[in-house]
């Protein structure tokens, strides 16, 4: 009984797996769309967490170069699956909003929570200033690559405008993927790179290689199924709750896909391991901006719903605000609960504004 | 006679008190509006200075926590009184312009002057880099909270637009006041916080507790009266001089309300006490952004002239430019007269542009 | 023969001088406009380089104060000549685009190349953090002075709009020249200033004072002649190649005028002299922003084609992106090939967008 209690306290998300059979039941028994949506969303949380853990176990068994690549590409698998499913359903606004939402969620919500929770327990916390500076540079680079085509696209008008915006979007996606590839190449040679962050050994579950592969496969299938359930009822939920596709994409989807990772970042802050906490939030943002976003451009093209890397004014403002503030806050290698409260305040204000948008 | 000379040299503003009876005379004798305006403006300068000194004396007699609260809330009393009087008169554009003007005035004009004057006398001056960095973070946070609702409000259109902008504005004001409250709570526990800056003991006049309360009360009554005189003729002055309500608000009102404080910042730079000089300019900006601005939202609501925290494009650009540049300039913990000249150049360019605006 | 080979390897640009007689031939024999354009462009490259070298030799023979002034004013002589010739031809869009292009070319293309080439050879390279920080401050100041009037001009409408924009433009130009003058004054007193960067002695050719003056005179005459040839066919080239005046100005002209200087910056990076490499790129940008741009305002006024310091949205975005990223990248006093690749990626994306613009 005591062992069972310990198991539960180490795996608090396991209960959420119950949402998977409940989602099945909800669909079979024709429960309301909102019920299906909430259950599917809850069910994705532990599955996304298992994908992450299995990936990191797998990476630890392989050559470091392959490991870095695995971590980088599968690290946001859940998010990628949800967004690809949404692209298939033609919900392009939701997909773009969820890219923005993932980045600002990581940089404001997760980092803010980590700073507050860690700061209340440990006072002013410190982390490696040099690494934080390097990551901030990559982050600003990544966001500027997202901003440039958006601003330019607003002024490309006339007959050939659509094809020009598409050309620009694909060109930017190729340059970003190339830059990300160079980053991975660099990461495979140095252990410290933000693009190949690894959870320290003692945090890893004791899965064998075979177990890791099986968990990865099962969890991935689970996320695919749950994402389809989620996206199928998304439009009903938007109509039912009176919220916008944009709000669903920017606030809700990123939270669902990243809850597990967010928890780890906050736990690390509680253990006063701020380097890891900051790295998780920043590297996740970088992967979204430099890998997931351009990848979705290509995937959407193949799926016949071409999505362009063109964000609206609010998304750009939110991205810029989040990146500048988190870069600034982390540039001194120090965090306090007051800085965390400031990050959360910006997230709240952005959330309120997004909610009020028509 | 020598003692009198010393008294005057230590209290150079005392002559300006003569403007108070002259303002009374001007009103009774029906002098021109511009004469009343100039006299009232001059009269506010020494009164604002006495409020500041009395508040700091008062704070030194109380519990440090209460002292920090007193300093923070009464530190901008003169400015708050002028703006509330303007809100009552329905001059909302002037009020918002004066919020912007106070922030850019502190960060560009005051800091620029302090850097030039101090730099010419002492060469490259240094100040605490860590504190400057923390203040820069708070400043950027504060300005981003002002920018977000403004940008969002530009796109909230349709039937419910007005009530949505009002809701956003009130929501932002609540979050900002809460953040400011957290900042004060933090400040009450650490002596170093920018939100509770205190002038060093030897700068304080030797007032008893009772004297400080009396000075505070009298100076406050004086500022209230002079502000009313000032605001009453403001519209006449705008018409008479052919300047805009916006220009009056952004350049003139902030200078009037802050001259005394500005002088202290420059004096500290001359004494090579750059830490204090930078802190005065930055903390004053922070108080305006995080406390005065949201407070005016609530007060304006109660007075029946609801003012929304929505700034125009020029105000946003000016705020952003001022904050980014002053954050950058102060981030290396060094100041030179050339950096000061750069800050003044930006202020001049902004001033010229504001003047040319219709 | 061996000596000749050594001479060539030290003067790789000398072959490009052949383009000068070829340009003459092309014009006499009525070759195509595109041929004349390309030949004239190639011919300017070595001449611009000789102006630079002769100026630095000349500066080394004079009083340091005069030397700093010489370097600062003649350092961008080739660029100034090309742009003045274009102003005479009324190609104001091309001139403004080439100001922007020079700044982003220096900060993204040159710095990016230098970081990549140096980083591949030497790994992480370091440079003086304090100087880099100071330069970043001046750079941001300079770009903000360019941004403010542009944004303000967009909203000055009505009858007197044109004269107001002109007044603003001239006012800003005066303030910038004054700031630049103060910078030169400061530079004349300290050897380290970014406004008076000098190539180290051992990099200088061994010209006497008389030789330097003759080379300077001949090269200047050559650049004037070649610029006129270039500008005369510019409109034909725009029509012939189907590119915009804007694209020609923002990408091609700056590259032509700066190739020699760019090569030096990259060579310094290869020699692991990153301080010099960064300084060349940044000081060149500063001279363009604070000296060439306002000077062109006055010259264009005298030539009867008044050019206003008003840039379009894309130029502003490009300037802002270039300055913020290069400031950030150089603020930690470290460069890696990955950071360089990031700078080049931004330049590529901007170039693609500029190319696609109508």
mmCIF file with all atom_site columns, N, CA and C in Angstrom, chain B residues 292-347:
data_model
loop_
_atom_site.group_PDB
_atom_site.id
_atom_site.type_symbol
_atom_site.label_atom_id
_atom_site.label_alt_id
_atom_site.label_comp_id
_atom_site.label_asym_id
_atom_site.label_entity_id
_atom_site.label_seq_id
_atom_site.pdbx_PDB_ins_code
_atom_site.Cartn_x
_atom_site.Cartn_y
_atom_site.Cartn_z
_atom_site.occupancy
_atom_site.B_iso_or_equiv
_atom_site.pdbx_formal_charge
_atom_site.auth_seq_id
_atom_site.auth_comp_id
_atom_site.auth_asym_id
_atom_site.auth_atom_id
_atom_site.pdbx_PDB_model_num
ATOM 1   N N  . UNK B 1 292 ? 0.013   55.553 -10.711 1.00 0.00 ? 292 UNK B N  1
ATOM 2   C CA . UNK B 1 292 ? -0.797  56.727 -11.064 1.00 0.00 ? 292 UNK B CA 1
ATOM 3   C C  . UNK B 1 292 ? -1.745  56.411 -12.219 1.00 0.00 ? 292 UNK B C  1
ATOM 4   N N  . UNK B 1 293 ? -1.201  55.764 -13.279 1.00 0.00 ? 293 UNK B N  1
ATOM 5   C CA . UNK B 1 293 ? -2.027  55.493 -14.456 1.00 0.00 ? 293 UNK B CA 1
ATOM 6   C C  . UNK B 1 293 ? -3.247  54.620 -14.119 1.00 0.00 ? 293 UNK B C  1
ATOM 7   N N  . UNK B 1 294 ? -3.061  53.441 -13.482 1.00 0.00 ? 294 UNK B N  1
ATOM 8   C CA . UNK B 1 294 ? -4.269  52.656 -13.155 1.00 0.00 ? 294 UNK B CA 1
ATOM 9   C C  . UNK B 1 294 ? -5.181  53.347 -12.147 1.00 0.00 ? 294 UNK B C  1
ATOM 10  N N  . UNK B 1 295 ? -4.584  54.090 -11.186 1.00 0.00 ? 295 UNK B N  1
ATOM 11  C CA . UNK B 1 295 ? -5.398  54.795 -10.205 1.00 0.00 ? 295 UNK B CA 1
ATOM 12  C C  . UNK B 1 295 ? -6.332  55.793 -10.904 1.00 0.00 ? 295 UNK B C  1
ATOM 13  N N  . UNK B 1 296 ? -5.780  56.473 -11.934 1.00 0.00 ? 296 UNK B N  1
ATOM 14  C CA . UNK B 1 296 ? -6.594  57.450 -12.668 1.00 0.00 ? 296 UNK B CA 1
ATOM 15  C C  . UNK B 1 296 ? -7.754  56.780 -13.391 1.00 0.00 ? 296 UNK B C  1
ATOM 16  N N  . UNK B 1 297 ? -7.555  55.502 -13.794 1.00 0.00 ? 297 UNK B N  1
ATOM 17  C CA . UNK B 1 297 ? -8.663  54.768 -14.414 1.00 0.00 ? 297 UNK B CA 1
ATOM 18  C C  . UNK B 1 297 ? -9.833  54.672 -13.445 1.00 0.00 ? 297 UNK B C  1
ATOM 19  N N  . UNK B 1 298 ? -9.536  54.302 -12.188 1.00 0.00 ? 298 UNK B N  1
ATOM 20  C CA . UNK B 1 298 ? -10.598 54.154 -11.194 1.00 0.00 ? 298 UNK B CA 1
ATOM 21  C C  . UNK B 1 298 ? -11.201 55.518 -10.806 1.00 0.00 ? 298 UNK B C  1
ATOM 22  N N  . UNK B 1 299 ? -10.305 56.498 -10.563 1.00 0.00 ? 299 UNK B N  1
ATOM 23  C CA . UNK B 1 299 ? -10.792 57.828 -10.156 1.00 0.00 ? 299 UNK B CA 1
ATOM 24  C C  . UNK B 1 299 ? -11.670 58.432 -11.249 1.00 0.00 ? 299 UNK B C  1
ATOM 25  N N  . UNK B 1 300 ? -11.211 58.285 -12.514 1.00 0.00 ? 300 UNK B N  1
ATOM 26  C CA . UNK B 1 300 ? -11.974 58.874 -13.617 1.00 0.00 ? 300 UNK B CA 1
ATOM 27  C C  . UNK B 1 300 ? -13.343 58.216 -13.735 1.00 0.00 ? 300 UNK B C  1
ATOM 28  N N  . UNK B 1 301 ? -13.397 56.910 -13.402 1.00 0.00 ? 301 UNK B N  1
ATOM 29  C CA . UNK B 1 301 ? -14.662 56.188 -13.438 1.00 0.00 ? 301 UNK B CA 1
ATOM 30  C C  . UNK B 1 301 ? -15.607 56.756 -12.386 1.00 0.00 ? 301 UNK B C  1
ATOM 31  N N  . UNK B 1 302 ? -15.051 57.028 -11.173 1.00 0.00 ? 302 UNK B N  1
ATOM 32  C CA . UNK B 1 302 ? -15.869 57.558 -10.086 1.00 0.00 ? 302 UNK B CA 1
ATOM 33  C C  . UNK B 1 302 ? -16.325 58.978 -10.368 1.00 0.00 ? 302 UNK B C  1
ATOM 34  N N  . UNK B 1 303 ? -15.462 59.745 -11.080 1.00 0.00 ? 303 UNK B N  1
ATOM 35  C CA . UNK B 1 303 ? -15.807 61.143 -11.362 1.00 0.00 ? 303 UNK B CA 1
ATOM 36  C C  . UNK B 1 303 ? -16.757 61.271 -12.559 1.00 0.00 ? 303 UNK B C  1
ATOM 37  N N  . UNK B 1 304 ? -17.101 60.122 -13.159 1.00 0.00 ? 304 UNK B N  1
ATOM 38  C CA . UNK B 1 304 ? -18.047 60.177 -14.274 1.00 0.00 ? 304 UNK B CA 1
ATOM 39  C C  . UNK B 1 304 ? -17.433 60.544 -15.619 1.00 0.00 ? 304 UNK B C  1
ATOM 40  N N  . UNK B 1 305 ? -16.098 60.632 -15.675 1.00 0.00 ? 305 UNK B N  1
ATOM 41  C CA . UNK B 1 305 ? -15.411 60.853 -16.952 1.00 0.00 ? 305 UNK B CA 1
ATOM 42  C C  . UNK B 1 305 ? -14.493 59.661 -17.232 1.00 0.00 ? 305 UNK B C  1
ATOM 43  N N  . UNK B 1 306 ? -15.051 58.447 -17.490 1.00 0.00 ? 306 UNK B N  1
ATOM 44  C CA . UNK B 1 306 ? -14.185 57.255 -17.577 1.00 0.00 ? 306 UNK B CA 1
ATOM 45  C C  . UNK B 1 306 ? -13.040 57.422 -18.582 1.00 0.00 ? 306 UNK B C  1
ATOM 46  N N  . UNK B 1 307 ? -11.804 57.302 -18.064 1.00 0.00 ? 307 UNK B N  1
ATOM 47  C CA . UNK B 1 307 ? -10.614 57.386 -18.911 1.00 0.00 ? 307 UNK B CA 1
ATOM 48  C C  . UNK B 1 307 ? -10.097 55.975 -19.118 1.00 0.00 ? 307 UNK B C  1
ATOM 49  N N  . UNK B 1 308 ? -9.869  55.627 -20.386 1.00 0.00 ? 308 UNK B N  1
ATOM 50  C CA . UNK B 1 308 ? -9.357  54.282 -20.653 1.00 0.00 ? 308 UNK B CA 1
ATOM 51  C C  . UNK B 1 308 ? -7.845  54.318 -20.841 1.00 0.00 ? 308 UNK B C  1
ATOM 52  N N  . UNK B 1 309 ? -7.175  53.212 -20.479 1.00 0.00 ? 309 UNK B N  1
ATOM 53  C CA . UNK B 1 309 ? -5.709  53.164 -20.584 1.00 0.00 ? 309 UNK B CA 1
ATOM 54  C C  . UNK B 1 309 ? -5.288  52.938 -22.032 1.00 0.00 ? 309 UNK B C  1
ATOM 55  N N  . UNK B 1 310 ? -5.846  53.719 -22.930 1.00 0.00 ? 310 UNK B N  1
ATOM 56  C CA . UNK B 1 310 ? -5.582  53.539 -24.352 1.00 0.00 ? 310 UNK B CA 1
ATOM 57  C C  . UNK B 1 310 ? -4.808  54.744 -24.860 1.00 0.00 ? 310 UNK B C  1
ATOM 58  N N  . UNK B 1 311 ? -3.568  54.504 -25.258 1.00 0.00 ? 311 UNK B N  1
ATOM 59  C CA . UNK B 1 311 ? -2.722  55.599 -25.711 1.00 0.00 ? 311 UNK B CA 1
ATOM 60  C C  . UNK B 1 311 ? -2.646  55.606 -27.235 1.00 0.00 ? 311 UNK B C  1
ATOM 61  N N  . UNK B 1 312 ? -2.374  56.783 -27.807 1.00 0.00 ? 312 UNK B N  1
ATOM 62  C CA . UNK B 1 312 ? -2.273  56.821 -29.261 1.00 0.00 ? 312 UNK B CA 1
ATOM 63  C C  . UNK B 1 312 ? -0.886  56.366 -29.724 1.00 0.00 ? 312 UNK B C  1
ATOM 64  N N  . UNK B 1 313 ? -0.765  56.211 -31.037 1.00 0.00 ? 313 UNK B N  1
ATOM 65  C CA . UNK B 1 313 ? 0.432   55.669 -31.677 1.00 0.00 ? 313 UNK B CA 1
ATOM 66  C C  . UNK B 1 313 ? 1.710   56.414 -31.284 1.00 0.00 ? 313 UNK B C  1
ATOM 67  N N  . UNK B 1 314 ? 1.618   57.738 -31.181 1.00 0.00 ? 314 UNK B N  1
ATOM 68  C CA . UNK B 1 314 ? 2.807   58.542 -30.871 1.00 0.00 ? 314 UNK B CA 1
ATOM 69  C C  . UNK B 1 314 ? 3.221   58.339 -29.434 1.00 0.00 ? 314 UNK B C  1
ATOM 70  N N  . UNK B 1 315 ? 2.197   58.273 -28.556 1.00 0.00 ? 315 UNK B N  1
ATOM 71  C CA . UNK B 1 315 ? 2.504   58.056 -27.146 1.00 0.00 ? 315 UNK B CA 1
ATOM 72  C C  . UNK B 1 315 ? 3.173   56.696 -26.978 1.00 0.00 ? 315 UNK B C  1
ATOM 73  N N  . UNK B 1 316 ? 2.655   55.666 -27.682 1.00 0.00 ? 316 UNK B N  1
ATOM 74  C CA . UNK B 1 316 ? 3.236   54.329 -27.567 1.00 0.00 ? 316 UNK B CA 1
ATOM 75  C C  . UNK B 1 316 ? 4.672   54.315 -28.079 1.00 0.00 ? 316 UNK B C  1
ATOM 76  N N  . UNK B 1 317 ? 4.898   54.960 -29.234 1.00 0.00 ? 317 UNK B N  1
ATOM 77  C CA . UNK B 1 317 ? 6.245   55.008 -29.789 1.00 0.00 ? 317 UNK B CA 1
ATOM 78  C C  . UNK B 1 317 ? 7.192   55.717 -28.832 1.00 0.00 ? 317 UNK B C  1
ATOM 79  N N  . UNK B 1 318 ? 6.728   56.852 -28.292 1.00 0.00 ? 318 UNK B N  1
ATOM 80  C CA . UNK B 1 318 ? 7.576   57.617 -27.380 1.00 0.00 ? 318 UNK B CA 1
ATOM 81  C C  . UNK B 1 318 ? 7.902   56.800 -26.133 1.00 0.00 ? 318 UNK B C  1
ATOM 82  N N  . UNK B 1 319 ? 6.867   56.127 -25.574 1.00 0.00 ? 319 UNK B N  1
ATOM 83  C CA . UNK B 1 319 ? 7.073   55.308 -24.383 1.00 0.00 ? 319 UNK B CA 1
ATOM 84  C C  . UNK B 1 319 ? 8.086   54.203 -24.661 1.00 0.00 ? 319 UNK B C  1
ATOM 85  N N  . UNK B 1 320 ? 7.882   53.515 -25.777 1.00 0.00 ? 320 UNK B N  1
ATOM 86  C CA . UNK B 1 320 ? 8.738   52.394 -26.131 1.00 0.00 ? 320 UNK B CA 1
ATOM 87  C C  . UNK B 1 320 ? 10.176  52.857 -26.350 1.00 0.00 ? 320 UNK B C  1
ATOM 88  N N  . UNK B 1 321 ? 10.314  53.936 -27.115 1.00 0.00 ? 321 UNK B N  1
ATOM 89  C CA . UNK B 1 321 ? 11.652  54.457 -27.386 1.00 0.00 ? 321 UNK B CA 1
ATOM 90  C C  . UNK B 1 321 ? 12.346  54.844 -26.085 1.00 0.00 ? 321 UNK B C  1
ATOM 91  N N  . UNK B 1 322 ? 11.610  55.558 -25.225 1.00 0.00 ? 322 UNK B N  1
ATOM 92  C CA . UNK B 1 322 ? 12.216  56.028 -23.976 1.00 0.00 ? 322 UNK B CA 1
ATOM 93  C C  . UNK B 1 322 ? 12.642  54.862 -23.099 1.00 0.00 ? 322 UNK B C  1
ATOM 94  N N  . UNK B 1 323 ? 11.778  53.863 -22.975 1.00 0.00 ? 323 UNK B N  1
ATOM 95  C CA . UNK B 1 323 ? 12.075  52.750 -22.078 1.00 0.00 ? 323 UNK B CA 1
ATOM 96  C C  . UNK B 1 323 ? 13.221  51.901 -22.620 1.00 0.00 ? 323 UNK B C  1
ATOM 97  N N  . UNK B 1 324 ? 13.169  51.584 -23.918 1.00 0.00 ? 324 UNK B N  1
ATOM 98  C CA . UNK B 1 324 ? 14.223  50.738 -24.492 1.00 0.00 ? 324 UNK B CA 1
ATOM 99  C C  . UNK B 1 324 ? 15.578  51.425 -24.383 1.00 0.00 ? 324 UNK B C  1
ATOM 100 N N  . UNK B 1 325 ? 15.617  52.709 -24.739 1.00 0.00 ? 325 UNK B N  1
ATOM 101 C CA . UNK B 1 325 ? 16.892  53.418 -24.724 1.00 0.00 ? 325 UNK B CA 1
ATOM 102 C C  . UNK B 1 325 ? 17.414  53.602 -23.314 1.00 0.00 ? 325 UNK B C  1
ATOM 103 N N  . UNK B 1 326 ? 16.522  53.975 -22.379 1.00 0.00 ? 326 UNK B N  1
ATOM 104 C CA . UNK B 1 326 ? 17.032  54.184 -21.030 1.00 0.00 ? 326 UNK B CA 1
ATOM 105 C C  . UNK B 1 326 ? 17.429  52.853 -20.402 1.00 0.00 ? 326 UNK B C  1
ATOM 106 N N  . UNK B 1 327 ? 16.703  51.773 -20.734 1.00 0.00 ? 327 UNK B N  1
ATOM 107 C CA . UNK B 1 327 ? 17.082  50.454 -20.225 1.00 0.00 ? 327 UNK B CA 1
ATOM 108 C C  . UNK B 1 327 ? 18.466  50.071 -20.755 1.00 0.00 ? 327 UNK B C  1
ATOM 109 N N  . UNK B 1 328 ? 18.675  50.307 -22.037 1.00 0.00 ? 328 UNK B N  1
ATOM 110 C CA . UNK B 1 328 ? 19.942  49.962 -22.673 1.00 0.00 ? 328 UNK B CA 1
ATOM 111 C C  . UNK B 1 328 ? 21.076  50.798 -22.096 1.00 0.00 ? 328 UNK B C  1
ATOM 112 N N  . UNK B 1 329 ? 20.825  52.106 -21.990 1.00 0.00 ? 329 UNK B N  1
ATOM 113 C CA . UNK B 1 329 ? 21.865  53.020 -21.529 1.00 0.00 ? 329 UNK B CA 1
ATOM 114 C C  . UNK B 1 329 ? 22.265  52.710 -20.098 1.00 0.00 ? 329 UNK B C  1
ATOM 115 N N  . UNK B 1 330 ? 21.285  52.304 -19.268 1.00 0.00 ? 330 UNK B N  1
ATOM 116 C CA . UNK B 1 330 ? 21.613  52.078 -17.862 1.00 0.00 ? 330 UNK B CA 1
ATOM 117 C C  . UNK B 1 330 ? 22.013  50.635 -17.584 1.00 0.00 ? 330 UNK B C  1
ATOM 118 N N  . UNK B 1 331 ? 21.905  49.758 -18.611 1.00 0.00 ? 331 UNK B N  1
ATOM 119 C CA . UNK B 1 331 ? 22.145  48.339 -18.349 1.00 0.00 ? 331 UNK B CA 1
ATOM 120 C C  . UNK B 1 331 ? 23.616  48.016 -18.120 1.00 0.00 ? 331 UNK B C  1
ATOM 121 N N  . UNK B 1 332 ? 24.529  48.871 -18.595 1.00 0.00 ? 332 UNK B N  1
ATOM 122 C CA . UNK B 1 332 ? 25.948  48.567 -18.392 1.00 0.00 ? 332 UNK B CA 1
ATOM 123 C C  . UNK B 1 332 ? 26.504  49.208 -17.130 1.00 0.00 ? 332 UNK B C  1
ATOM 124 N N  . UNK B 1 333 ? 25.635  49.883 -16.364 1.00 0.00 ? 333 UNK B N  1
ATOM 125 C CA . UNK B 1 333 ? 26.097  50.467 -15.111 1.00 0.00 ? 333 UNK B CA 1
ATOM 126 C C  . UNK B 1 333 ? 27.084  51.609 -15.298 1.00 0.00 ? 333 UNK B C  1
ATOM 127 N N  . UNK B 1 334 ? 27.084  52.189 -16.478 1.00 0.00 ? 334 UNK B N  1
ATOM 128 C CA . UNK B 1 334 ? 27.993  53.293 -16.791 1.00 0.00 ? 334 UNK B CA 1
ATOM 129 C C  . UNK B 1 334 ? 27.241  54.405 -17.482 1.00 0.00 ? 334 UNK B C  1
ATOM 130 N N  . UNK B 1 335 ? 27.596  55.646 -17.223 1.00 0.00 ? 335 UNK B N  1
ATOM 131 C CA . UNK B 1 335 ? 27.001  56.730 -17.989 1.00 0.00 ? 335 UNK B CA 1
ATOM 132 C C  . UNK B 1 335 ? 28.082  57.699 -18.432 1.00 0.00 ? 335 UNK B C  1
ATOM 133 N N  . UNK B 1 336 ? 27.904  58.270 -19.624 1.00 0.00 ? 336 UNK B N  1
ATOM 134 C CA . UNK B 1 336 ? 28.824  59.288 -20.133 1.00 0.00 ? 336 UNK B CA 1
ATOM 135 C C  . UNK B 1 336 ? 28.003  60.480 -20.597 1.00 0.00 ? 336 UNK B C  1
ATOM 136 N N  . UNK B 1 337 ? 28.657  61.616 -20.769 1.00 0.00 ? 337 UNK B N  1
ATOM 137 C CA . UNK B 1 337 ? 27.903  62.796 -21.218 1.00 0.00 ? 337 UNK B CA 1
ATOM 138 C C  . UNK B 1 337 ? 27.363  62.571 -22.623 1.00 0.00 ? 337 UNK B C  1
ATOM 139 N N  . UNK B 1 338 ? 28.067  61.733 -23.419 1.00 0.00 ? 338 UNK B N  1
ATOM 140 C CA . UNK B 1 338 ? 27.598  61.488 -24.786 1.00 0.00 ? 338 UNK B CA 1
ATOM 141 C C  . UNK B 1 338 ? 26.281  60.690 -24.775 1.00 0.00 ? 338 UNK B C  1
ATOM 142 N N  . UNK B 1 339 ? 26.192  59.701 -23.877 1.00 0.00 ? 339 UNK B N  1
ATOM 143 C CA . UNK B 1 339 ? 24.929  58.971 -23.734 1.00 0.00 ? 339 UNK B CA 1
ATOM 144 C C  . UNK B 1 339 ? 23.814  59.921 -23.309 1.00 0.00 ? 339 UNK B C  1
ATOM 145 N N  . UNK B 1 340 ? 24.156  60.826 -22.368 1.00 0.00 ? 340 UNK B N  1
ATOM 146 C CA . UNK B 1 340 ? 23.179  61.821 -21.938 1.00 0.00 ? 340 UNK B CA 1
ATOM 147 C C  . UNK B 1 340 ? 22.721  62.685 -23.099 1.00 0.00 ? 340 UNK B C  1
ATOM 148 N N  . UNK B 1 341 ? 23.695  63.101 -23.936 1.00 0.00 ? 341 UNK B N  1
ATOM 149 C CA . UNK B 1 341 ? 23.351  63.923 -25.104 1.00 0.00 ? 341 UNK B CA 1
ATOM 150 C C  . UNK B 1 341 ? 22.429  63.145 -26.035 1.00 0.00 ? 341 UNK B C  1
ATOM 151 N N  . UNK B 1 342 ? 22.671  61.827 -26.163 1.00 0.00 ? 342 UNK B N  1
ATOM 152 C CA . UNK B 1 342 ? 21.802  60.986 -26.988 1.00 0.00 ? 342 UNK B CA 1
ATOM 153 C C  . UNK B 1 342 ? 20.382  60.954 -26.453 1.00 0.00 ? 342 UNK B C  1
ATOM 154 N N  . UNK B 1 343 ? 20.241  60.805 -25.128 1.00 0.00 ? 343 UNK B N  1
ATOM 155 C CA . UNK B 1 343 ? 18.903  60.804 -24.529 1.00 0.00 ? 343 UNK B CA 1
ATOM 156 C C  . UNK B 1 343 ? 18.200  62.142 -24.782 1.00 0.00 ? 343 UNK B C  1
ATOM 157 N N  . UNK B 1 344 ? 18.940  63.241 -24.598 1.00 0.00 ? 344 UNK B N  1
ATOM 158 C CA . UNK B 1 344 ? 18.346  64.561 -24.837 1.00 0.00 ? 344 UNK B CA 1
ATOM 159 C C  . UNK B 1 344 ? 17.981  64.741 -26.308 1.00 0.00 ? 344 UNK B C  1
ATOM 160 N N  . UNK B 1 345 ? 18.816  64.184 -27.215 1.00 0.00 ? 345 UNK B N  1
ATOM 161 C CA . UNK B 1 345 ? 18.522  64.283 -28.656 1.00 0.00 ? 345 UNK B CA 1
ATOM 162 C C  . UNK B 1 345 ? 17.189  63.606 -28.971 1.00 0.00 ? 345 UNK B C  1
ATOM 163 N N  . UNK B 1 346 ? 16.970  62.413 -28.388 1.00 0.00 ? 346 UNK B N  1
ATOM 164 C CA . UNK B 1 346 ? 15.697  61.719 -28.614 1.00 0.00 ? 346 UNK B CA 1
ATOM 165 C C  . UNK B 1 346 ? 14.540  62.549 -28.052 1.00 0.00 ? 346 UNK B C  1
ATOM 166 N N  . UNK B 1 347 ? 14.738  63.125 -26.853 1.00 0.00 ? 347 UNK B N  1
ATOM 167 C CA . UNK B 1 347 ? 13.671  63.948 -26.259 1.00 0.00 ? 347 UNK B CA 1
ATOM 168 C C  . UNK B 1 347 ? 13.344  65.142 -27.145 1.00 0.00 ? 347 UNK B C  1
#
